[in-house]
Amino acid sequence: PVKVVVDVYNVRGQKVITLVDELKEAGQYSVNWNGQDQSGRRVSSGVYFYRMNAGDFRAVRKMVIVK
């Protein structure tokens, strides 16, 4: 298993929430985000980025929240 971390950031680079922070075996997984920040408040519509680190793998992707 490798440590997998998936964080969501706003366009200012501020971390909004950590969705995953655990050890995982190799494979495919899906993660759903309910559009809330770490405190449980709904985030505004706009562009967000998620960063995934899994062992040596690193990726950053863009997503859009539309209300």
PDB file of N, CA and C in Angstrom:
ATOM      1  N   PRO A   1       0.832  -1.211   0.000  1.00  0.00           N
ATOM      2  CA  PRO A   1       0.000   0.000   0.000  1.00  0.00           C
ATOM      3  C   PRO A   1       0.869   1.265   0.000  1.00  0.00           C
ATOM      4  N   VAL A   2       0.319   2.332  -0.567  1.00  0.00           N
ATOM      5  CA  VAL A   2       0.996   3.636  -0.578  1.00  0.00           C
ATOM      6  C   VAL A   2       0.068   4.675   0.033  1.00  0.00           C
ATOM      7  N   LYS A   3       0.664   5.727   0.558  1.00  0.00           N
ATOM      8  CA  LYS A   3      -0.135   6.817   1.116  1.00  0.00           C
ATOM      9  C   LYS A   3      -0.725   7.623  -0.025  1.00  0.00           C
ATOM     10  N   VAL A   4      -2.034   7.815   0.019  1.00  0.00           N
ATOM     11  CA  VAL A   4      -2.750   8.589  -0.999  1.00  0.00           C
ATOM     12  C   VAL A   4      -3.362   9.807  -0.318  1.00  0.00           C
ATOM     13  N   VAL A   5      -3.111  10.973  -0.901  1.00  0.00           N
ATOM     14  CA  VAL A   5      -3.681  12.217  -0.380  1.00  0.00           C
ATOM     15  C   VAL A   5      -4.329  12.961  -1.539  1.00  0.00           C
ATOM     16  N   VAL A   6      -5.581  13.362  -1.344  1.00  0.00           N
ATOM     17  CA  VAL A   6      -6.300  14.171  -2.343  1.00  0.00           C
ATOM     18  C   VAL A   6      -6.806  15.417  -1.621  1.00  0.00           C
ATOM     19  N   ASP A   7      -6.271  16.569  -2.021  1.00  0.00           N
ATOM     20  CA  ASP A   7      -6.656  17.855  -1.441  1.00  0.00           C
ATOM     21  C   ASP A   7      -7.326  18.706  -2.509  1.00  0.00           C
ATOM     22  N   VAL A   8      -8.261  19.567  -2.091  1.00  0.00           N
ATOM     23  CA  VAL A   8      -8.934  20.518  -2.986  1.00  0.00           C
ATOM     24  C   VAL A   8      -8.480  21.921  -2.604  1.00  0.00           C
ATOM     25  N   TYR A   9      -8.139  22.721  -3.627  1.00  0.00           N
ATOM     26  CA  TYR A   9      -7.669  24.099  -3.424  1.00  0.00           C
ATOM     27  C   TYR A   9      -8.526  25.060  -4.227  1.00  0.00           C
ATOM     28  N   ASN A  10      -8.666  26.295  -3.732  1.00  0.00           N
ATOM     29  CA  ASN A  10      -9.346  27.331  -4.507  1.00  0.00           C
ATOM     30  C   ASN A  10      -8.339  28.003  -5.429  1.00  0.00           C
ATOM     31  N   VAL A  11      -8.786  28.967  -6.234  1.00  0.00           N
ATOM     32  CA  VAL A  11      -7.897  29.607  -7.207  1.00  0.00           C
ATOM     33  C   VAL A  11      -6.805  30.446  -6.542  1.00  0.00           C
ATOM     34  N   ARG A  12      -6.970  30.779  -5.276  1.00  0.00           N
ATOM     35  CA  ARG A  12      -5.937  31.516  -4.540  1.00  0.00           C
ATOM     36  C   ARG A  12      -4.867  30.591  -3.976  1.00  0.00           C
ATOM     37  N   GLY A  13      -5.059  29.286  -4.153  1.00  0.00           N
ATOM     38  CA  GLY A  13      -4.088  28.325  -3.645  1.00  0.00           C
ATOM     39  C   GLY A  13      -4.322  27.929  -2.200  1.00  0.00           C
ATOM     40  N   GLN A  14      -5.464  28.328  -1.639  1.00  0.00           N
ATOM     41  CA  GLN A  14      -5.793  27.974  -0.259  1.00  0.00           C
ATOM     42  C   GLN A  14      -6.452  26.604  -0.233  1.00  0.00           C
ATOM     43  N   LYS A  15      -6.002  25.751   0.700  1.00  0.00           N
ATOM     44  CA  LYS A  15      -6.596  24.429   0.796  1.00  0.00           C
ATOM     45  C   LYS A  15      -8.012  24.554   1.327  1.00  0.00           C
ATOM     46  N   VAL A  16      -8.957  23.917   0.619  1.00  0.00           N
ATOM     47  CA  VAL A  16     -10.369  23.955   0.983  1.00  0.00           C
ATOM     48  C   VAL A  16     -10.726  22.740   1.840  1.00  0.00           C
ATOM     49  N   ILE A  17     -10.265  21.558   1.417  1.00  0.00           N
ATOM     50  CA  ILE A  17     -10.597  20.330   2.130  1.00  0.00           C
ATOM     51  C   ILE A  17      -9.632  19.221   1.710  1.00  0.00           C
ATOM     52  N   THR A  18      -9.411  18.284   2.602  1.00  0.00           N
ATOM     53  CA  THR A  18      -8.693  17.053   2.286  1.00  0.00           C
ATOM     54  C   THR A  18      -9.738  15.963   2.133  1.00  0.00           C
ATOM     55  N   LEU A  19      -9.805  15.359   0.955  1.00  0.00           N
ATOM     56  CA  LEU A  19     -10.805  14.333   0.684  1.00  0.00           C
ATOM     57  C   LEU A  19     -10.312  12.938   1.044  1.00  0.00           C
ATOM     58  N   VAL A  20      -9.031  12.685   0.832  1.00  0.00           N
ATOM     59  CA  VAL A  20      -8.456  11.370   1.111  1.00  0.00           C
ATOM     60  C   VAL A  20      -7.095  11.582   1.753  1.00  0.00           C
ATOM     61  N   ASP A  21      -6.808  10.818   2.807  1.00  0.00           N
ATOM     62  CA  ASP A  21      -5.490  10.810   3.440  1.00  0.00           C
ATOM     63  C   ASP A  21      -5.337   9.461   4.126  1.00  0.00           C
ATOM     64  N   GLU A  22      -4.987   8.443   3.333  1.00  0.00           N
ATOM     65  CA  GLU A  22      -4.908   7.087   3.876  1.00  0.00           C
ATOM     66  C   GLU A  22      -4.049   6.193   2.995  1.00  0.00           C
ATOM     67  N   LEU A  23      -3.713   5.036   3.501  1.00  0.00           N
ATOM     68  CA  LEU A  23      -2.979   4.031   2.738  1.00  0.00           C
ATOM     69  C   LEU A  23      -3.955   3.275   1.843  1.00  0.00           C
ATOM     70  N   LYS A  24      -3.562   3.080   0.584  1.00  0.00           N
ATOM     71  CA  LYS A  24      -4.413   2.362  -0.366  1.00  0.00           C
ATOM     72  C   LYS A  24      -3.563   1.389  -1.162  1.00  0.00           C
ATOM     73  N   GLU A  25      -4.161   0.275  -1.524  1.00  0.00           N
ATOM     74  CA  GLU A  25      -3.542  -0.670  -2.453  1.00  0.00           C
ATOM     75  C   GLU A  25      -3.694  -0.127  -3.870  1.00  0.00           C
ATOM     76  N   ALA A  26      -2.890  -0.624  -4.782  1.00  0.00           N
ATOM     77  CA  ALA A  26      -2.997  -0.218  -6.184  1.00  0.00           C
ATOM     78  C   ALA A  26      -4.378  -0.583  -6.717  1.00  0.00           C
ATOM     79  N   GLY A  27      -4.924   0.256  -7.570  1.00  0.00           N
ATOM     80  CA  GLY A  27      -6.241   0.001  -8.143  1.00  0.00           C
ATOM     81  C   GLY A  27      -6.926   1.291  -8.507  1.00  0.00           C
ATOM     82  N   GLN A  28      -8.166   1.180  -8.928  1.00  0.00           N
ATOM     83  CA  GLN A  28      -8.963   2.354  -9.274  1.00  0.00           C
ATOM     84  C   GLN A  28      -9.934   2.644  -8.154  1.00  0.00           C
ATOM     85  N   TYR A  29     -10.046   3.916  -7.831  1.00  0.00           N
ATOM     86  CA  TYR A  29     -10.945   4.370  -6.776  1.00  0.00           C
ATOM     87  C   TYR A  29     -11.659   5.612  -7.270  1.00  0.00           C
ATOM     88  N   SER A  30     -12.788   5.923  -6.689  1.00  0.00           N
ATOM     89  CA  SER A  30     -13.458   7.184  -6.992  1.00  0.00           C
ATOM     90  C   SER A  30     -13.723   7.908  -5.680  1.00  0.00           C
ATOM     91  N   VAL A  31     -13.733   9.227  -5.781  1.00  0.00           N
ATOM     92  CA  VAL A  31     -13.961  10.084  -4.617  1.00  0.00           C
ATOM     93  C   VAL A  31     -15.031  11.089  -4.995  1.00  0.00           C
ATOM     94  N   ASN A  32     -16.031  11.237  -4.163  1.00  0.00           N
ATOM     95  CA  ASN A  32     -17.067  12.242  -4.376  1.00  0.00           C
ATOM     96  C   ASN A  32     -16.859  13.383  -3.390  1.00  0.00           C
ATOM     97  N   TRP A  33     -17.003  14.591  -3.878  1.00  0.00           N
ATOM     98  CA  TRP A  33     -16.899  15.775  -3.030  1.00  0.00           C
ATOM     99  C   TRP A  33     -18.256  16.447  -3.008  1.00  0.00           C
ATOM    100  N   ASN A  34     -18.775  16.706  -1.824  1.00  0.00           N
ATOM    101  CA  ASN A  34     -20.106  17.297  -1.690  1.00  0.00           C
ATOM    102  C   ASN A  34     -20.107  18.824  -1.785  1.00  0.00           C
ATOM    103  N   GLY A  35     -18.983  19.428  -2.135  1.00  0.00           N
ATOM    104  CA  GLY A  35     -18.921  20.877  -2.319  1.00  0.00           C
ATOM    105  C   GLY A  35     -18.834  21.657  -1.025  1.00  0.00           C
ATOM    106  N   GLN A  36     -18.411  20.991   0.038  1.00  0.00           N
ATOM    107  CA  GLN A  36     -18.255  21.672   1.331  1.00  0.00           C
ATOM    108  C   GLN A  36     -16.783  21.779   1.685  1.00  0.00           C
ATOM    109  N   ASP A  37     -16.474  22.816   2.489  1.00  0.00           N
ATOM    110  CA  ASP A  37     -15.100  22.958   2.946  1.00  0.00           C
ATOM    111  C   ASP A  37     -14.882  22.112   4.198  1.00  0.00           C
ATOM    112  N   GLN A  38     -13.701  22.229   4.780  1.00  0.00           N
ATOM    113  CA  GLN A  38     -13.333  21.421   5.947  1.00  0.00           C
ATOM    114  C   GLN A  38     -14.269  21.671   7.133  1.00  0.00           C
ATOM    115  N   SER A  39     -14.892  22.859   7.184  1.00  0.00           N
ATOM    116  CA  SER A  39     -15.794  23.213   8.292  1.00  0.00           C
ATOM    117  C   SER A  39     -17.247  22.858   8.012  1.00  0.00           C
ATOM    118  N   GLY A  40     -17.533  22.312   6.829  1.00  0.00           N
ATOM    119  CA  GLY A  40     -18.900  21.934   6.491  1.00  0.00           C
ATOM    120  C   GLY A  40     -19.710  23.003   5.795  1.00  0.00           C
ATOM    121  N   ARG A  41     -19.063  24.124   5.440  1.00  0.00           N
ATOM    122  CA  ARG A  41     -19.761  25.198   4.717  1.00  0.00           C
ATOM    123  C   ARG A  41     -19.682  24.957   3.219  1.00  0.00           C
ATOM    124  N   ARG A  42     -20.772  25.272   2.512  1.00  0.00           N
ATOM    125  CA  ARG A  42     -20.786  25.137   1.054  1.00  0.00           C
ATOM    126  C   ARG A  42     -19.805  26.130   0.439  1.00  0.00           C
ATOM    127  N   VAL A  43     -19.062  25.678  -0.550  1.00  0.00           N
ATOM    128  CA  VAL A  43     -18.142  26.579  -1.239  1.00  0.00           C
ATOM    129  C   VAL A  43     -18.897  27.312  -2.339  1.00  0.00           C
ATOM    130  N   SER A  44     -18.332  28.435  -2.788  1.00  0.00           N
ATOM    131  CA  SER A  44     -18.973  29.195  -3.861  1.00  0.00           C
ATOM    132  C   SER A  44     -18.727  28.544  -5.212  1.00  0.00           C
ATOM    133  N   SER A  45     -19.541  28.939  -6.164  1.00  0.00           N
ATOM    134  CA  SER A  45     -19.326  28.499  -7.542  1.00  0.00           C
ATOM    135  C   SER A  45     -17.980  29.030  -8.004  1.00  0.00           C
ATOM    136  N   GLY A  46     -17.322  28.279  -8.847  1.00  0.00           N
ATOM    137  CA  GLY A  46     -16.039  28.734  -9.368  1.00  0.00           C
ATOM    138  C   GLY A  46     -15.114  27.587  -9.706  1.00  0.00           C
ATOM    139  N   VAL A  47     -13.868  27.941  -9.962  1.00  0.00           N
ATOM    140  CA  VAL A  47     -12.843  26.976 -10.350  1.00  0.00           C
ATOM    141  C   VAL A  47     -12.092  26.518  -9.104  1.00  0.00           C
ATOM    142  N   TYR A  48     -11.882  25.219  -9.025  1.00  0.00           N
ATOM    143  CA  TYR A  48     -11.118  24.603  -7.933  1.00  0.00           C
ATOM    144  C   TYR A  48     -10.133  23.624  -8.543  1.00  0.00           C
ATOM    145  N   PHE A  49      -9.113  23.299  -7.801  1.00  0.00           N
ATOM    146  CA  PHE A  49      -8.110  22.341  -8.246  1.00  0.00           C
ATOM    147  C   PHE A  49      -8.009  21.232  -7.218  1.00  0.00           C
ATOM    148  N   TYR A  50      -7.823  20.013  -7.706  1.00  0.00           N
ATOM    149  CA  TYR A  50      -7.534  18.934  -6.771  1.00  0.00           C
ATOM    150  C   TYR A  50      -6.145  18.398  -7.068  1.00  0.00           C
ATOM    151  N   ARG A  51      -5.425  18.100  -5.996  1.00  0.00           N
ATOM    152  CA  ARG A  51      -4.067  17.575  -6.110  1.00  0.00           C
ATOM    153  C   ARG A  51      -4.054  16.188  -5.504  1.00  0.00           C
ATOM    154  N   MET A  52      -3.552  15.230  -6.257  1.00  0.00           N
ATOM    155  CA  MET A  52      -3.461  13.870  -5.761  1.00  0.00           C
ATOM    156  C   MET A  52      -2.004  13.452  -5.701  1.00  0.00           C
ATOM    157  N   ASN A  53      -1.593  12.943  -4.548  1.00  0.00           N
ATOM    158  CA  ASN A  53      -0.279  12.355  -4.358  1.00  0.00           C
ATOM    159  C   ASN A  53      -0.502  10.909  -3.958  1.00  0.00           C
ATOM    160  N   ALA A  54       0.132   9.993  -4.686  1.00  0.00           N
ATOM    161  CA  ALA A  54       0.021   8.569  -4.382  1.00  0.00           C
ATOM    162  C   ALA A  54       1.391   7.944  -4.626  1.00  0.00           C
ATOM    163  N   GLY A  55       2.148   7.750  -3.565  1.00  0.00           N
ATOM    164  CA  GLY A  55       3.512   7.250  -3.739  1.00  0.00           C
ATOM    165  C   GLY A  55       4.316   8.263  -4.534  1.00  0.00           C
ATOM    166  N   ASP A  56       4.887   7.834  -5.669  1.00  0.00           N
ATOM    167  CA  ASP A  56       5.672   8.733  -6.530  1.00  0.00           C
ATOM    168  C   ASP A  56       4.806   9.491  -7.529  1.00  0.00           C
ATOM    169  N   PHE A  57       3.531   9.164  -7.624  1.00  0.00           N
ATOM    170  CA  PHE A  57       2.624   9.799  -8.584  1.00  0.00           C
ATOM    171  C   PHE A  57       2.117  11.124  -8.037  1.00  0.00           C
ATOM    172  N   ARG A  58       2.120  12.148  -8.874  1.00  0.00           N
ATOM    173  CA  ARG A  58       1.587  13.468  -8.519  1.00  0.00           C
ATOM    174  C   ARG A  58       0.744  13.972  -9.680  1.00  0.00           C
ATOM    175  N   ALA A  59      -0.421  14.548  -9.368  1.00  0.00           N
ATOM    176  CA  ALA A  59      -1.269  15.115 -10.420  1.00  0.00           C
ATOM    177  C   ALA A  59      -2.085  16.264  -9.851  1.00  0.00           C
ATOM    178  N   VAL A  60      -2.306  17.280 -10.679  1.00  0.00           N
ATOM    179  CA  VAL A  60      -3.184  18.403 -10.342  1.00  0.00           C
ATOM    180  C   VAL A  60      -4.157  18.560 -11.502  1.00  0.00           C
ATOM    181  N   ARG A  61      -5.433  18.637 -11.172  1.00  0.00           N
ATOM    182  CA  ARG A  61      -6.467  18.782 -12.196  1.00  0.00           C
ATOM    183  C   ARG A  61      -7.439  19.887 -11.782  1.00  0.00           C
ATOM    184  N   LYS A  62      -8.095  20.467 -12.774  1.00  0.00           N
ATOM    185  CA  LYS A  62      -9.048  21.559 -12.551  1.00  0.00           C
ATOM    186  C   LYS A  62     -10.458  21.014 -12.542  1.00  0.00           C
ATOM    187  N   MET A  63     -11.318  21.616 -11.732  1.00  0.00           N
ATOM    188  CA  MET A  63     -12.751  21.290 -11.760  1.00  0.00           C
ATOM    189  C   MET A  63     -13.535  22.573 -11.517  1.00  0.00           C
ATOM    190  N   VAL A  64     -14.793  22.557 -11.912  1.00  0.00           N
ATOM    191  CA  VAL A  64     -15.645  23.729 -11.797  1.00  0.00           C
ATOM    192  C   VAL A  64     -16.874  23.354 -10.982  1.00  0.00           C
ATOM    193  N   ILE A  65     -17.201  24.195  -9.998  1.00  0.00           N
ATOM    194  CA  ILE A  65     -18.421  24.034  -9.206  1.00  0.00           C
ATOM    195  C   ILE A  65     -19.438  25.031  -9.750  1.00  0.00           C
ATOM    196  N   VAL A  66     -20.592  24.533 -10.150  1.00  0.00           N
ATOM    197  CA  VAL A  66     -21.674  25.372 -10.662  1.00  0.00           C
ATOM    198  C   VAL A  66     -22.898  25.115  -9.807  1.00  0.00           C
ATOM    199  N   LYS A  67     -23.493  26.172  -9.281  1.00  0.00           N
ATOM    200  CA  LYS A  67     -24.682  26.013  -8.448  1.00  0.00           C
ATOM    201  C   LYS A  67     -25.933  26.315  -9.241  1.00  0.00           C
TER     202      LYS A  67
END
